[in-house]
Amino acid sequence: MVPSGYLNPVFKDQGEEKIRVERLWVDKTPVTNAEFLKFVQKHPQWQKGKAKKLYVDEGYLKHWPKTAEFIVEEADEPVVNVSWFAAREYCFSQGKRLPSTSEWEYFSQTTTPEYEEKALQWYSKAKESLRAVGKGNPNKFGLYDTHSLVWEWVEDFNSVFMTADSRQGFEKDMFCAGAAVGAKDPSKYASFVRYAMRASLKGKSTSSRLGFRCVKERN
């Protein structure tokens, strides 16, 4: 369980200082291929080749060789090539939801100097092969792989839009820092990269580097 705390936002409204993030349960790792397979077996409308084109693009689960089958060796790797719609439905099926941007930025710790640097190093190696989740060191909240394995969907991924330097197409501009426009602290370069990447997405977008994890309010 991640305790409540405050996030110093990259983009601030007038008079705003910090955002309070309430305590919540957070998946320790991104959702894996094995876990997502159970979901599509129970909800066949989300299987590869069966999901509506309104909700997924042509890359949906493209790394799976069959409708409901992944490569065995990739069972514990994060599921990727999933759209926001599919990720959202998965979380709902678990009685959970996607985290908000503020929640993700808070519990990932990627705005701290230590993780800011690690995140930038990983962003520079975006084509690195995937590996099983949970193999690195957890952050102070006990969460794994928040900055060095996959990008992650958030509920309000398109809540911040770039006003300049927006180029064409996901993965062409995912490393663009045009989201720095209007920011209060331009030193947060890794944060700008994440906001720019999110701003390049559509709900049906998929990528071989984009996964997700779920959260749940603490009752």
GROMACS .gro file of N, CA and C in nm, residues 27 29-41 46-48 56 59-91 93-94 98 122 129-134 144-145 149-153 170 205-214:
model
  237
   27ASP      N    1  -0.043  -0.209  -0.786
   27ASP     CA    2   0.021  -0.334  -0.829
   27ASP      C    3   0.173  -0.319  -0.818
   29THR      N    4   0.401  -0.472  -0.977
   29THR     CA    5   0.467  -0.477  -1.108
   29THR      C    6   0.367  -0.444  -1.218
   30PRO      N    7   0.416  -0.414  -1.338
   30PRO     CA    8   0.324  -0.403  -1.451
   30PRO      C    9   0.255  -0.536  -1.476
   31VAL      N   10   0.138  -0.532  -1.536
   31VAL     CA   11   0.063  -0.654  -1.569
   31VAL      C   12   0.141  -0.736  -1.671
   32THR      N   13   0.145  -0.867  -1.650
   32THR     CA   14   0.224  -0.956  -1.738
   32THR      C   15   0.139  -1.019  -1.848
   33ASN      N   16   0.208  -1.080  -1.942
   33ASN     CA   17   0.139  -1.153  -2.049
   33ASN      C   18   0.050  -1.264  -1.991
   34ALA      N   19   0.103  -1.335  -1.891
   34ALA     CA   20   0.025  -1.445  -1.831
   34ALA      C   21  -0.103  -1.392  -1.766
   35GLU      N   22  -0.092  -1.280  -1.699
   35GLU     CA   23  -0.210  -1.223  -1.633
   35GLU      C   24  -0.311  -1.171  -1.737
   36PHE      N   25  -0.260  -1.111  -1.843
   36PHE     CA   26  -0.351  -1.057  -1.945
   36PHE      C   27  -0.418  -1.170  -2.023
   37LEU      N   28  -0.349  -1.283  -2.037
   37LEU     CA   29  -0.410  -1.397  -2.106
   37LEU      C   30  -0.535  -1.444  -2.032
   38LYS      N   31  -0.529  -1.451  -1.900
   38LYS     CA   32  -0.645  -1.492  -1.821
   38LYS      C   33  -0.762  -1.396  -1.846
   39PHE      N   34  -0.729  -1.268  -1.860
   39PHE     CA   35  -0.833  -1.168  -1.885
   39PHE      C   36  -0.901  -1.191  -2.020
   40VAL      N   37  -0.822  -1.209  -2.126
   40VAL     CA   38  -0.883  -1.225  -2.259
   40VAL      C   39  -0.953  -1.359  -2.273
   41GLN      N   40  -0.910  -1.459  -2.196
   41GLN     CA   41  -0.982  -1.587  -2.199
   41GLN      C   42  -1.122  -1.571  -2.139
   46TRP      N   43  -1.184  -0.907  -2.606
   46TRP     CA   44  -1.056  -0.836  -2.603
   46TRP      C   45  -0.942  -0.922  -2.656
   47GLN      N   46  -0.974  -1.034  -2.720
   47GLN     CA   47  -0.868  -1.117  -2.777
   47GLN      C   48  -0.815  -1.053  -2.905
   48LYS      N   49  -0.692  -1.087  -2.935
   48LYS     CA   50  -0.628  -1.039  -3.058
   48LYS      C   51  -0.714  -1.079  -3.178
   56VAL      N   52  -0.881  -0.047  -3.045
   56VAL     CA   53  -0.741  -0.090  -3.058
   56VAL      C   54  -0.692  -0.059  -3.199
   59GLY      N   55  -0.172  -0.272  -3.405
   59GLY     CA   56  -0.062  -0.335  -3.331
   59GLY      C   57  -0.106  -0.409  -3.206
   60TYR      N   58  -0.235  -0.416  -3.182
   60TYR     CA   59  -0.285  -0.476  -3.057
   60TYR      C   60  -0.238  -0.621  -3.042
   61LEU      N   61  -0.165  -0.646  -2.935
   61LEU     CA   62  -0.112  -0.780  -2.901
   61LEU      C   63  -0.037  -0.844  -3.018
   62LYS      N   64   0.031  -0.763  -3.095
   62LYS     CA   65   0.098  -0.816  -3.214
   62LYS      C   66   0.212  -0.910  -3.179
   63HIS      N   67   0.261  -0.905  -3.055
   63HIS     CA   68   0.369  -0.996  -3.016
   63HIS      C   69   0.316  -1.133  -2.976
   64TRP      N   70   0.185  -1.149  -2.970
   64TRP     CA   71   0.125  -1.280  -2.943
   64TRP      C   72   0.106  -1.352  -3.077
   65PRO      N   73   0.154  -1.476  -3.088
   65PRO     CA   74   0.142  -1.547  -3.216
   65PRO      C   75  -0.001  -1.587  -3.253
   66LYS      N   76  -0.086  -1.605  -3.152
   66LYS     CA   77  -0.224  -1.646  -3.179
   66LYS      C   78  -0.322  -1.560  -3.100
   67THR      N   79  -0.450  -1.584  -3.125
   67THR     CA   80  -0.555  -1.504  -3.064
   67THR      C   81  -0.543  -1.494  -2.913
   68ALA      N   82  -0.520  -1.605  -2.849
   68ALA     CA   83  -0.510  -1.608  -2.704
   68ALA      C   84  -0.392  -1.695  -2.664
   69GLU      N   85  -0.276  -1.656  -2.711
   69GLU     CA   86  -0.156  -1.734  -2.681
   69GLU      C   87  -0.033  -1.648  -2.697
   70PHE      N   88   0.052  -1.650  -2.596
   70PHE     CA   89   0.178  -1.574  -2.607
   70PHE      C   90   0.294  -1.672  -2.611
   71ILE      N   91   0.412  -1.622  -2.638
   71ILE     CA   92   0.531  -1.706  -2.636
   71ILE      C   93   0.562  -1.744  -2.492
   72VAL      N   94   0.574  -1.871  -2.465
   72VAL     CA   95   0.585  -1.921  -2.328
   72VAL      C   96   0.694  -1.850  -2.249
   73GLU      N   97   0.806  -1.827  -2.312
   73GLU     CA   98   0.918  -1.763  -2.242
   73GLU      C   99   0.886  -1.620  -2.201
   74GLU      N  100   0.780  -1.562  -2.254
   74GLU     CA  101   0.745  -1.423  -2.225
   74GLU      C  102   0.633  -1.412  -2.122
   75ALA      N  103   0.601  -1.522  -2.055
   75ALA     CA  104   0.488  -1.522  -1.962
   75ALA      C  105   0.499  -1.415  -1.855
   76ASP      N  106   0.618  -1.397  -1.801
   76ASP     CA  107   0.636  -1.302  -1.691
   76ASP      C  108   0.685  -1.166  -1.736
   77GLU      N  109   0.691  -1.146  -1.865
   77GLU     CA  110   0.725  -1.013  -1.916
   77GLU      C  111   0.600  -0.926  -1.915
   78PRO      N  112   0.617  -0.795  -1.910
   78PRO     CA  113   0.497  -0.708  -1.909
   78PRO      C  114   0.421  -0.720  -2.040
   79VAL      N  115   0.290  -0.724  -2.030
   79VAL     CA  116   0.212  -0.724  -2.153
   79VAL      C  117   0.223  -0.584  -2.214
   80VAL      N  118   0.249  -0.581  -2.343
   80VAL     CA  119   0.261  -0.455  -2.416
   80VAL      C  120   0.168  -0.463  -2.537
   81ASN      N  121   0.173  -0.362  -2.620
   81ASN     CA  122   0.083  -0.358  -2.735
   81ASN      C  123  -0.063  -0.366  -2.693
   82VAL      N  124  -0.095  -0.301  -2.583
   82VAL     CA  125  -0.233  -0.294  -2.535
   82VAL      C  126  -0.279  -0.148  -2.536
   83SER      N  127  -0.400  -0.125  -2.575
   83SER     CA  128  -0.454   0.010  -2.581
   83SER      C  129  -0.499   0.056  -2.442
   84TRP      N  130  -0.526   0.185  -2.432
   84TRP     CA  131  -0.580   0.240  -2.307
   84TRP      C  132  -0.714   0.176  -2.276
   85PHE      N  133  -0.796   0.155  -2.377
   85PHE     CA  134  -0.927   0.094  -2.355
   85PHE      C  135  -0.912  -0.047  -2.297
   86ALA      N  136  -0.819  -0.124  -2.354
   86ALA     CA  137  -0.800  -0.262  -2.307
   86ALA      C  138  -0.741  -0.263  -2.166
   87ALA      N  139  -0.645  -0.176  -2.142
   87ALA     CA  140  -0.584  -0.170  -2.009
   87ALA      C  141  -0.689  -0.132  -1.904
   88ARG      N  142  -0.772  -0.038  -1.941
   88ARG     CA  143  -0.877   0.009  -1.850
   88ARG      C  144  -0.975  -0.103  -1.818
   89GLU      N  145  -1.014  -0.177  -1.920
   89GLU     CA  146  -1.108  -0.288  -1.898
   89GLU      C  147  -1.045  -0.397  -1.813
   90TYR      N  148  -0.916  -0.421  -1.834
   90TYR     CA  149  -0.849  -0.521  -1.751
   90TYR      C  150  -0.857  -0.479  -1.605
   91CYS      N  151  -0.822  -0.354  -1.576
   91CYS     CA  152  -0.823  -0.308  -1.437
   91CYS      C  153  -0.964  -0.316  -1.378
   93SER      N  154  -1.190  -0.522  -1.454
   93SER     CA  155  -1.222  -0.664  -1.431
   93SER      C  156  -1.161  -0.715  -1.301
   94GLN      N  157  -1.059  -0.644  -1.253
   94GLN     CA  158  -0.993  -0.682  -1.129
   94GLN      C  159  -1.046  -0.601  -1.010
   98LEU      N  160  -0.699   0.229  -1.363
   98LEU     CA  161  -0.568   0.285  -1.398
   98LEU      C  162  -0.537   0.400  -1.304
  122TRP      N  163   1.723   0.520  -1.914
  122TRP     CA  164   1.640   0.418  -1.981
  122TRP      C  165   1.574   0.475  -2.107
  129SER      N  166   1.561  -0.489  -2.499
  129SER     CA  167   1.467  -0.602  -2.492
  129SER      C  168   1.393  -0.602  -2.359
  130LEU      N  169   1.273  -0.656  -2.360
  130LEU     CA  170   1.197  -0.669  -2.237
  130LEU      C  171   1.253  -0.784  -2.154
  131ARG      N  172   1.221  -0.786  -2.030
  131ARG     CA  173   1.258  -0.893  -1.938
  131ARG      C  174   1.140  -0.917  -1.845
  132ALA      N  175   1.152  -1.020  -1.762
  132ALA     CA  176   1.046  -1.048  -1.665
  132ALA      C  177   1.033  -0.934  -1.566
  133VAL      N  178   0.913  -0.912  -1.518
  133VAL     CA  179   0.889  -0.805  -1.421
  133VAL      C  180   0.946  -0.844  -1.285
  134GLY      N  181   0.969  -0.744  -1.202
  134GLY     CA  182   1.007  -0.769  -1.063
  134GLY      C  183   1.149  -0.815  -1.042
  144TYR      N  184   0.805  -0.225  -0.837
  144TYR     CA  185   0.911  -0.260  -0.931
  144TYR      C  186   0.883  -0.200  -1.070
  145ASP      N  187   0.992  -0.176  -1.138
  145ASP     CA  188   0.987  -0.146  -1.282
  145ASP      C  189   0.907  -0.020  -1.317
  149LEU      N  190   1.146  -0.037  -1.760
  149LEU     CA  191   1.101  -0.154  -1.835
  149LEU      C  192   1.003  -0.117  -1.946
  150VAL      N  193   0.893  -0.053  -1.909
  150VAL     CA  194   0.794  -0.009  -2.008
  150VAL      C  195   0.736   0.126  -1.965
  151TRP      N  196   0.685   0.199  -2.064
  151TRP     CA  197   0.600   0.313  -2.032
  151TRP      C  198   0.469   0.257  -1.981
  152GLU      N  199   0.394   0.336  -1.906
  152GLU     CA  200   0.269   0.284  -1.850
  152GLU      C  201   0.152   0.379  -1.876
  153TRP      N  202   0.040   0.320  -1.911
  153TRP     CA  203  -0.083   0.396  -1.930
  153TRP      C  204  -0.128   0.460  -1.798
  170PHE      N  205   0.290   0.852  -3.288
  170PHE     CA  206   0.348   0.791  -3.169
  170PHE      C  207   0.478   0.722  -3.204
  205SER      N  208  -0.413   0.362  -2.919
  205SER     CA  209  -0.270   0.344  -2.950
  205SER      C  210  -0.214   0.221  -2.881
  206THR      N  211  -0.118   0.158  -2.946
  206THR     CA  212  -0.042   0.050  -2.884
  206THR      C  213   0.105   0.069  -2.917
  207SER      N  214   0.191   0.010  -2.838
  207SER     CA  215   0.335   0.017  -2.862
  207SER      C  216   0.402  -0.103  -2.796
  208SER      N  217   0.512  -0.143  -2.852
  208SER     CA  218   0.588  -0.255  -2.796
  208SER      C  219   0.662  -0.217  -2.669
  209ARG      N  220   0.649  -0.093  -2.626
  209ARG     CA  221   0.711  -0.047  -2.502
  209ARG      C  222   0.610   0.010  -2.405
  210LEU      N  223   0.483  -0.011  -2.429
  210LEU     CA  224   0.379   0.051  -2.347
  210LEU      C  225   0.293  -0.054  -2.279
  211GLY      N  226   0.298  -0.057  -2.145
  211GLY     CA  227   0.216  -0.149  -2.066
  211GLY      C  228   0.134  -0.072  -1.964
  212PHE      N  229   0.105  -0.135  -1.852
  212PHE     CA  230   0.024  -0.068  -1.750
  212PHE      C  231   0.027  -0.148  -1.620
  213ARG      N  232  -0.014  -0.083  -1.515
  213ARG     CA  233  -0.044  -0.149  -1.387
  213ARG      C  234  -0.171  -0.086  -1.333
  214CYS      N  235  -0.231  -0.150  -1.235
  214CYS     CA  236  -0.359  -0.103  -1.182
  214CYS      C  237  -0.343  -0.056  -1.038
   0.00000   0.00000   0.00000
